[in-house]
mmCIF file of C-alpha atoms in Angstrom:
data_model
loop_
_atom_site.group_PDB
_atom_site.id
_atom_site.type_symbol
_atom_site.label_atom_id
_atom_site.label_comp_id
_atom_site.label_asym_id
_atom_site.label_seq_id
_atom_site.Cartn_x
_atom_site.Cartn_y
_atom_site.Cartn_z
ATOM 1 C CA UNK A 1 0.000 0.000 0.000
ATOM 2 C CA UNK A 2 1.502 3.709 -1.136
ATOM 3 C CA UNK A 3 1.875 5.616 2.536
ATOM 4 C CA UNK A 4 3.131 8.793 3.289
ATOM 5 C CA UNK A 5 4.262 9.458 6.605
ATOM 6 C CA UNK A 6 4.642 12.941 7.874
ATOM 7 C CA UNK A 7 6.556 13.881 11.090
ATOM 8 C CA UNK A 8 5.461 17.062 12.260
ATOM 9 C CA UNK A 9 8.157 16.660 14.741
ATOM 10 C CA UNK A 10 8.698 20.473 14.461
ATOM 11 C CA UNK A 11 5.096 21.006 13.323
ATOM 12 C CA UNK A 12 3.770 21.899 10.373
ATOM 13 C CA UNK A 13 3.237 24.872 7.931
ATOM 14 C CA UNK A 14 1.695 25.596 4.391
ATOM 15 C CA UNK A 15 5.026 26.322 2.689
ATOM 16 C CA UNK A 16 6.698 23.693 4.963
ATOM 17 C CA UNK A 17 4.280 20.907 3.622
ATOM 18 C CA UNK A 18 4.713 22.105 0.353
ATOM 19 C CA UNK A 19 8.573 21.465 0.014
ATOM 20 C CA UNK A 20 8.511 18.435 0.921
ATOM 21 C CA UNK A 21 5.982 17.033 -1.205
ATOM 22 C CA UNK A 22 7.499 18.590 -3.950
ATOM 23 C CA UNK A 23 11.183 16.430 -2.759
ATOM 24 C CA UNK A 24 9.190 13.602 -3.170
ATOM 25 C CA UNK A 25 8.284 14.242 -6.720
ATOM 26 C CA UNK A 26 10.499 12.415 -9.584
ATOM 27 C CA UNK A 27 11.516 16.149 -11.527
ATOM 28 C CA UNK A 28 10.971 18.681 -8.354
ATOM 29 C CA UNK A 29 11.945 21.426 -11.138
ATOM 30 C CA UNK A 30 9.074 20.440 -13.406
ATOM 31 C CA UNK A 31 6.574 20.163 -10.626
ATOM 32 C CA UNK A 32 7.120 24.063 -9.448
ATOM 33 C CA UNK A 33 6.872 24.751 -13.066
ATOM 34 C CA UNK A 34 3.178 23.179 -13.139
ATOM 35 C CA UNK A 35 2.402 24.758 -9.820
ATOM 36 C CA UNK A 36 2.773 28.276 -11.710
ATOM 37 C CA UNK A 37 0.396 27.493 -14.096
ATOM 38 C CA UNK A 38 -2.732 26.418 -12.214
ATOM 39 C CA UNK A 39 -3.592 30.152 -12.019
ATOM 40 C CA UNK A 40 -3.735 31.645 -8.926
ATOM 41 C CA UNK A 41 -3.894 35.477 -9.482
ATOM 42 C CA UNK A 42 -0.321 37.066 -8.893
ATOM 43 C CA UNK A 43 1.167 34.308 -7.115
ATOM 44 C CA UNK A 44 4.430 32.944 -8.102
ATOM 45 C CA UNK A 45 5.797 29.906 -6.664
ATOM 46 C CA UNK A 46 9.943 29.261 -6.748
ATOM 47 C CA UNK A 47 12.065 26.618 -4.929
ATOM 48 C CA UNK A 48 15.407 27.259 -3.751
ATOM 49 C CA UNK A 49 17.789 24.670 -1.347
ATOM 50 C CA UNK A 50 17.592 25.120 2.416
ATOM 51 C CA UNK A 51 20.012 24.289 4.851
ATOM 52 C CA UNK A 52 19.776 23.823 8.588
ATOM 53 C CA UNK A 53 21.904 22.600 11.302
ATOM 54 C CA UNK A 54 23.556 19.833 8.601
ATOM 55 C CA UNK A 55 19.693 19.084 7.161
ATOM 56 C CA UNK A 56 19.595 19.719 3.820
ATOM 57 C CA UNK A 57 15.685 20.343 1.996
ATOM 58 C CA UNK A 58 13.847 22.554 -0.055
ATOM 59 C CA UNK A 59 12.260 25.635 0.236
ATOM 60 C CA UNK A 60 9.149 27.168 -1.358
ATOM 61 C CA UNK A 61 8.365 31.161 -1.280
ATOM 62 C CA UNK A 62 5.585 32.444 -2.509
ATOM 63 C CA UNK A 63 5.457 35.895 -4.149
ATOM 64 C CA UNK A 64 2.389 37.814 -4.755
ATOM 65 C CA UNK A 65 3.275 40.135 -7.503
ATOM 66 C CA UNK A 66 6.763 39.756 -7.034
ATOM 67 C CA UNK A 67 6.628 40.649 -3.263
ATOM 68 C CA UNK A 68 6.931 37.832 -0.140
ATOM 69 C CA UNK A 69 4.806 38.047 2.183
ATOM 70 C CA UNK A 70 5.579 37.610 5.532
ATOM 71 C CA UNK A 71 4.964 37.118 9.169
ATOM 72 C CA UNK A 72 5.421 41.274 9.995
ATOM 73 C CA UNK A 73 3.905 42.265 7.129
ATOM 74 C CA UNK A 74 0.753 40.173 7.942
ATOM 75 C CA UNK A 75 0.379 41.195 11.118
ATOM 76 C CA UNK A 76 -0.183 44.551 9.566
ATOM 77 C CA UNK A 77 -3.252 43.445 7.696
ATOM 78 C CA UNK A 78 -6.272 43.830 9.423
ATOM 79 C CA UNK A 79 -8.380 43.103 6.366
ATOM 80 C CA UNK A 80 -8.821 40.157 4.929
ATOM 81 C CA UNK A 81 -10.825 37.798 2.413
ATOM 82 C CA UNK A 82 -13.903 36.082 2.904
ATOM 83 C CA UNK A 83 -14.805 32.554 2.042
ATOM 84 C CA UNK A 84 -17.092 33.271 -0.632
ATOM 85 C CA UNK A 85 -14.116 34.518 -2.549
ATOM 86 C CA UNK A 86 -11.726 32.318 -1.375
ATOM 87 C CA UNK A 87 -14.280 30.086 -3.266
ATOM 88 C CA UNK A 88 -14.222 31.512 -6.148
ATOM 89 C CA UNK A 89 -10.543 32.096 -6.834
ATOM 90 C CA UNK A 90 -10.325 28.143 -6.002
ATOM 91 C CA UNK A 91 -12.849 26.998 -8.411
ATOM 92 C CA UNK A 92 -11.679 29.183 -11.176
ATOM 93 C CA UNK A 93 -8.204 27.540 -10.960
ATOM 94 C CA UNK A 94 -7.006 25.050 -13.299
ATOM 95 C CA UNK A 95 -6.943 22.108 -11.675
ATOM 96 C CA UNK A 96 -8.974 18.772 -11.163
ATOM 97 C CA UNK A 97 -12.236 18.644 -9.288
ATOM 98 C CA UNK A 98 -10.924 16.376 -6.511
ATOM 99 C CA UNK A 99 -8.381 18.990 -5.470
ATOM 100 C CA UNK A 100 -10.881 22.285 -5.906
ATOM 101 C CA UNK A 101 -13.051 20.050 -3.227
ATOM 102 C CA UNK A 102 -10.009 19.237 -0.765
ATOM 103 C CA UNK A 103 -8.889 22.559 -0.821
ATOM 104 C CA UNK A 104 -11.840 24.792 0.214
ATOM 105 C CA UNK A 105 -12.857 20.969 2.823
ATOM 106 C CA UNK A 106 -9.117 22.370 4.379
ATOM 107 C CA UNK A 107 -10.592 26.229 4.208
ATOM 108 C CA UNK A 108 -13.915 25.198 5.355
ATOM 109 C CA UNK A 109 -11.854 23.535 8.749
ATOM 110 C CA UNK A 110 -10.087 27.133 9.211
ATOM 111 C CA UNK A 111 -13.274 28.986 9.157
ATOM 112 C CA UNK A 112 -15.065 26.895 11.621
ATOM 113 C CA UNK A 113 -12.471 27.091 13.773
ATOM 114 C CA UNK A 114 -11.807 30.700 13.462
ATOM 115 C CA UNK A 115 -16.034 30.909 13.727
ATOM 116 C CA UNK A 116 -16.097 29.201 16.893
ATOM 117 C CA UNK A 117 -12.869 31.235 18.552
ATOM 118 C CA UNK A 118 -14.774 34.433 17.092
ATOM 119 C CA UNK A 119 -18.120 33.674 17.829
ATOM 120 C CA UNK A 120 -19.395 35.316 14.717
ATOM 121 C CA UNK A 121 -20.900 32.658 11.983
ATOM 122 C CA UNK A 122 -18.520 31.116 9.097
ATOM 123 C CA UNK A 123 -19.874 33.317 6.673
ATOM 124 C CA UNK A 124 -19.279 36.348 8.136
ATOM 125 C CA UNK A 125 -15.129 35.288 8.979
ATOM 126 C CA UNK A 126 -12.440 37.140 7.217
ATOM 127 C CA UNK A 127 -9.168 35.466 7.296
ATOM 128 C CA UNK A 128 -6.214 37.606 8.099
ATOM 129 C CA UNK A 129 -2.942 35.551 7.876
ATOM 130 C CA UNK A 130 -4.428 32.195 6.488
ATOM 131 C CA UNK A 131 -6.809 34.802 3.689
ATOM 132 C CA UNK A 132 -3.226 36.015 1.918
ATOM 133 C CA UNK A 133 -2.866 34.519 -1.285
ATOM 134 C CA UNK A 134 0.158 33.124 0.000
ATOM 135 C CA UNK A 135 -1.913 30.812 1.802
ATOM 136 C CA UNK A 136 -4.556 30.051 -0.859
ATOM 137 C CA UNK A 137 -1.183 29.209 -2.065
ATOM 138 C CA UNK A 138 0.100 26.831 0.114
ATOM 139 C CA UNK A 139 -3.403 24.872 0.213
ATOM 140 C CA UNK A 140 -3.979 24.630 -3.194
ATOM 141 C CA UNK A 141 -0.308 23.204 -3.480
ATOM 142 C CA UNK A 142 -0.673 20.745 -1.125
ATOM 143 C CA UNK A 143 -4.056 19.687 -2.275
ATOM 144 C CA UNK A 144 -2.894 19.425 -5.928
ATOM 145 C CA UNK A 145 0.346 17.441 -4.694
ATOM 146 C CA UNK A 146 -1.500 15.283 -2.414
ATOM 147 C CA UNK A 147 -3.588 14.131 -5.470
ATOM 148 C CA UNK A 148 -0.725 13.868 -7.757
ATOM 149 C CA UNK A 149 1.355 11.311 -5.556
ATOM 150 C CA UNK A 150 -1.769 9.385 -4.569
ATOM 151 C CA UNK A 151 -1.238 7.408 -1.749
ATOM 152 C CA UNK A 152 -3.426 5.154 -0.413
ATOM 153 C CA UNK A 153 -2.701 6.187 3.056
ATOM 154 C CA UNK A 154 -1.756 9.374 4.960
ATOM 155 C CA UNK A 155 -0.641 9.110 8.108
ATOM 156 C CA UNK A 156 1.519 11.692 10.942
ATOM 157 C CA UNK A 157 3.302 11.920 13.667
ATOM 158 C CA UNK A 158 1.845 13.702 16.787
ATOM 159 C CA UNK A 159 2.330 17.570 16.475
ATOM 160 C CA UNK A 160 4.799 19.618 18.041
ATOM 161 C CA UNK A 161 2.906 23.223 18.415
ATOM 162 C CA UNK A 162 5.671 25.299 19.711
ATOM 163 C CA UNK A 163 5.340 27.231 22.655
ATOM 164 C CA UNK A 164 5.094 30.924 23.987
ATOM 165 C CA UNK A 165 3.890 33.642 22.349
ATOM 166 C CA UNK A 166 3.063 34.682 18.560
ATOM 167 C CA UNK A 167 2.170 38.017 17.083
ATOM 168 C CA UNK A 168 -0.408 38.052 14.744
ATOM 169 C CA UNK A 169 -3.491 40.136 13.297
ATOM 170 C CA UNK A 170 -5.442 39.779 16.358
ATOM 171 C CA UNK A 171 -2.220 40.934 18.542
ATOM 172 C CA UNK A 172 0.052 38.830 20.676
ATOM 173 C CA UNK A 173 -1.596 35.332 20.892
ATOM 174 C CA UNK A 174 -0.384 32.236 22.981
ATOM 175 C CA UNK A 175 1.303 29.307 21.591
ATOM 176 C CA UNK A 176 -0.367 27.191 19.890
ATOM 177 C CA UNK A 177 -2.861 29.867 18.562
ATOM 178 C CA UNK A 178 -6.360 29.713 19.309
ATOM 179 C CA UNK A 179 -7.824 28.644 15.990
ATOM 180 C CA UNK A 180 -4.727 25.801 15.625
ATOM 181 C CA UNK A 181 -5.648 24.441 18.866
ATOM 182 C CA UNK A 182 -9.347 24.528 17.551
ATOM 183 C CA UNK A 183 -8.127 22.574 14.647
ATOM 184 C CA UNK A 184 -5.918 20.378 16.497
ATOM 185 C CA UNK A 185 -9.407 18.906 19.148
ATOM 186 C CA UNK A 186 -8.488 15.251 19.595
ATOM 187 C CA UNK A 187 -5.618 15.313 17.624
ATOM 188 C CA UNK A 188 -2.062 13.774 19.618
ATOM 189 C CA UNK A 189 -0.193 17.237 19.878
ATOM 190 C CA UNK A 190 2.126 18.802 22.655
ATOM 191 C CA UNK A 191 4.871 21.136 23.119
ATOM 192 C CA UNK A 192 8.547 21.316 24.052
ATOM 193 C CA UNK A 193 11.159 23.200 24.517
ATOM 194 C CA UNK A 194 10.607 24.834 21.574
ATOM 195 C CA UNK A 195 10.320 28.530 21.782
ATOM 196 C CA UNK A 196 7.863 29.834 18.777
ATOM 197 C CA UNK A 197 4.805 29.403 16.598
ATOM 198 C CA UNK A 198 5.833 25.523 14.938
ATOM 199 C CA UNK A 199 2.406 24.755 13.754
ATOM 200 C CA UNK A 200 0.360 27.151 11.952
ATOM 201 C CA UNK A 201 -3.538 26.841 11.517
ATOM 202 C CA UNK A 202 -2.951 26.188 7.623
ATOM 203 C CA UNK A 203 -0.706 23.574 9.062
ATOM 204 C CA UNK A 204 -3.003 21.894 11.028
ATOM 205 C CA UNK A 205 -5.620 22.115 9.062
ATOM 206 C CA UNK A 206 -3.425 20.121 5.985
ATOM 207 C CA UNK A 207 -2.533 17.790 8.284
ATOM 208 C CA UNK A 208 -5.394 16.774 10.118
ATOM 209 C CA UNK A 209 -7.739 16.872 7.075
ATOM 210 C CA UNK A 210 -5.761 14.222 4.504
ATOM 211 C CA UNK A 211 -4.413 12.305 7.888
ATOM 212 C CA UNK A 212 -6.490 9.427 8.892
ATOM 213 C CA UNK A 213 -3.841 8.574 11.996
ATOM 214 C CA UNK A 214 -0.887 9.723 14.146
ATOM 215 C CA UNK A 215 1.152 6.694 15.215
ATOM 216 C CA UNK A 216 5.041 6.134 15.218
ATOM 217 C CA UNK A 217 6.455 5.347 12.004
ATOM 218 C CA UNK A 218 5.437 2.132 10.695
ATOM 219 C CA UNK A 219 7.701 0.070 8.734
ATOM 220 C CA UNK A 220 7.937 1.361 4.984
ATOM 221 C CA UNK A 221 9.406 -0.543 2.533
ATOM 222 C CA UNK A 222 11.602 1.652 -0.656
ATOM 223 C CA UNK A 223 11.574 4.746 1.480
ATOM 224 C CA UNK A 224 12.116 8.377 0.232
ATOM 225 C CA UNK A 225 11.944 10.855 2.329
ATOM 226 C CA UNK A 226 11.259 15.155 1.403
ATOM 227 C CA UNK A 227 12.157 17.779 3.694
ATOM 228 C CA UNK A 228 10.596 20.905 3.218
ATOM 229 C CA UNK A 229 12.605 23.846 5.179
ATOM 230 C CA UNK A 230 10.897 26.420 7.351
ATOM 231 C CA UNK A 231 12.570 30.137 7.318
ATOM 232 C CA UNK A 232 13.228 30.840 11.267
ATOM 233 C CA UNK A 233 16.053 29.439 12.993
ATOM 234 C CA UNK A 234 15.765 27.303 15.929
ATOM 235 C CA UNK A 235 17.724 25.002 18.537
ATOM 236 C CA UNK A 236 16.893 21.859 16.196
ATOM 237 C CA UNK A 237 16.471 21.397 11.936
ATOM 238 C CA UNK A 238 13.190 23.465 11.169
ATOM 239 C CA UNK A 239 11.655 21.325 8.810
ATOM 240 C CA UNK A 240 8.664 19.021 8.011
ATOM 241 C CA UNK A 241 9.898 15.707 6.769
ATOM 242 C CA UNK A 242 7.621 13.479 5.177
ATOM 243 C CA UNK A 243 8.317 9.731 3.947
ATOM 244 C CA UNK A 244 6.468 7.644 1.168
ATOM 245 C CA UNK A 245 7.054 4.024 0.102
ATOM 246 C CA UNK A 246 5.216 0.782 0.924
ATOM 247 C CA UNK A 247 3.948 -0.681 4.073
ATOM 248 C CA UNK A 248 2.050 -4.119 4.711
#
């Protein structure tokens, strides 16, 4: 049976995610290529080799009309976009049905759990950091990727959150933010020593919608394994590393 395993050992991100499904791939080059052309207005994907602590993976930025957004410009934005256009930017792409419906199922987790920390109704949510293009981006990569490798069974790792504090939109939040620990009800996480945001609600929501377990590694059979580099620095590799091969 085709598994992928990923170990969200230092949690999990959009762009994170997206890196190392992309290692995975036979011709990583081609792949970003094809990513550029499913249409997402502005957005430009490119790939570029990552290196931390001795780990070597790749790394995917996102530009939105040649510009990279980022963690302090976002918490600038106070504005954001709605689902009902979210929606329509992902059903105008060009891409397969299967992977228009799995990315706005992973949107449709982020509003409810934004909804239900906000106590205002889905419809009426405007995402701030997870509304960027950026990270219409990152979903609609990972959906698309997902799909294209086809595996027969997803399973992770329990997640490692991060701990302490986070700025964001909404101001300085706590460690694993409210909507990722929304997302992450009766999923295995925890925290360590870890000082930092390591699992972002774009993250979780990825991972908890195409995983159908969190276990230990099982025992794969002609093993490759993708690492897909984060951008902040920390005491240990910051990367998601996910395997794929055979298991019984």
């Amino acid at each position: 049976m085709k598994t992928i395993y990923i170990d969200c050992g230092m949690g999990a991100a959009g762009d994170m995610l997206t890196a190392a499904l992309v290692e995975l791939m036979n011709n990583p080059h081609k792949i970003v290529n094809e990513l550029n052309l499913i249409g997402i207005p502005a957005v430009k994907y490119e790939m570029t080799k990552s290196e931390k602590l001795g780990v070597t993976g790749t790394h995917i930025s996102v530009t939105i009309n040649g510009v990279e957004e980022c963690e302090e410009v976002l918490s600038e934005h106070h504005h954001g976009s709605g689902m009902h256009h979210i929606s329509h930017i992902i059903n105008e792409l060009n891409v397969n049905d299967k992977v228009k419906s799995d990315a706005l199922n992973v949107y449709n987790i982020i509003a409810k759990a934004e909804s239900e920390v906000h106590g205002v109704p889905v419809t009426d949510i405007h995402f701030h950091e997870v509304g960027t293009m950026d990270a219409v981006a990152d979903v609609v990569a990972v959906c698309w990727l997902m799909d294209k490798l086809g595996a027969e069974r997803i399973i992770a790792s329990p997640i490692n959150t991060g701990s302490g504090m986070v700025k964001c939109a909404h101001g300085i939040l706590p460690v694993p933010a409210p909507a990722t620990a929304n997302i992450l009800e009766g999923v295995p996480s925890y925290s360590d020593e870890i000082k930092g945001e390591l699992c972002t609600p774009t993250g979780a929501a990825l991972v908890t919608y195409f995983a159908s377990d969190y276990c230990d590694m099982p025992e794969i059979k002609n093993i490759k394994a993708g690492y897909g580099m984060g951008n902040k620095d920390f005491p240990r590799p910051n990367c998601v590393r996910i395997y794929m091969g055979e298991t019984e």
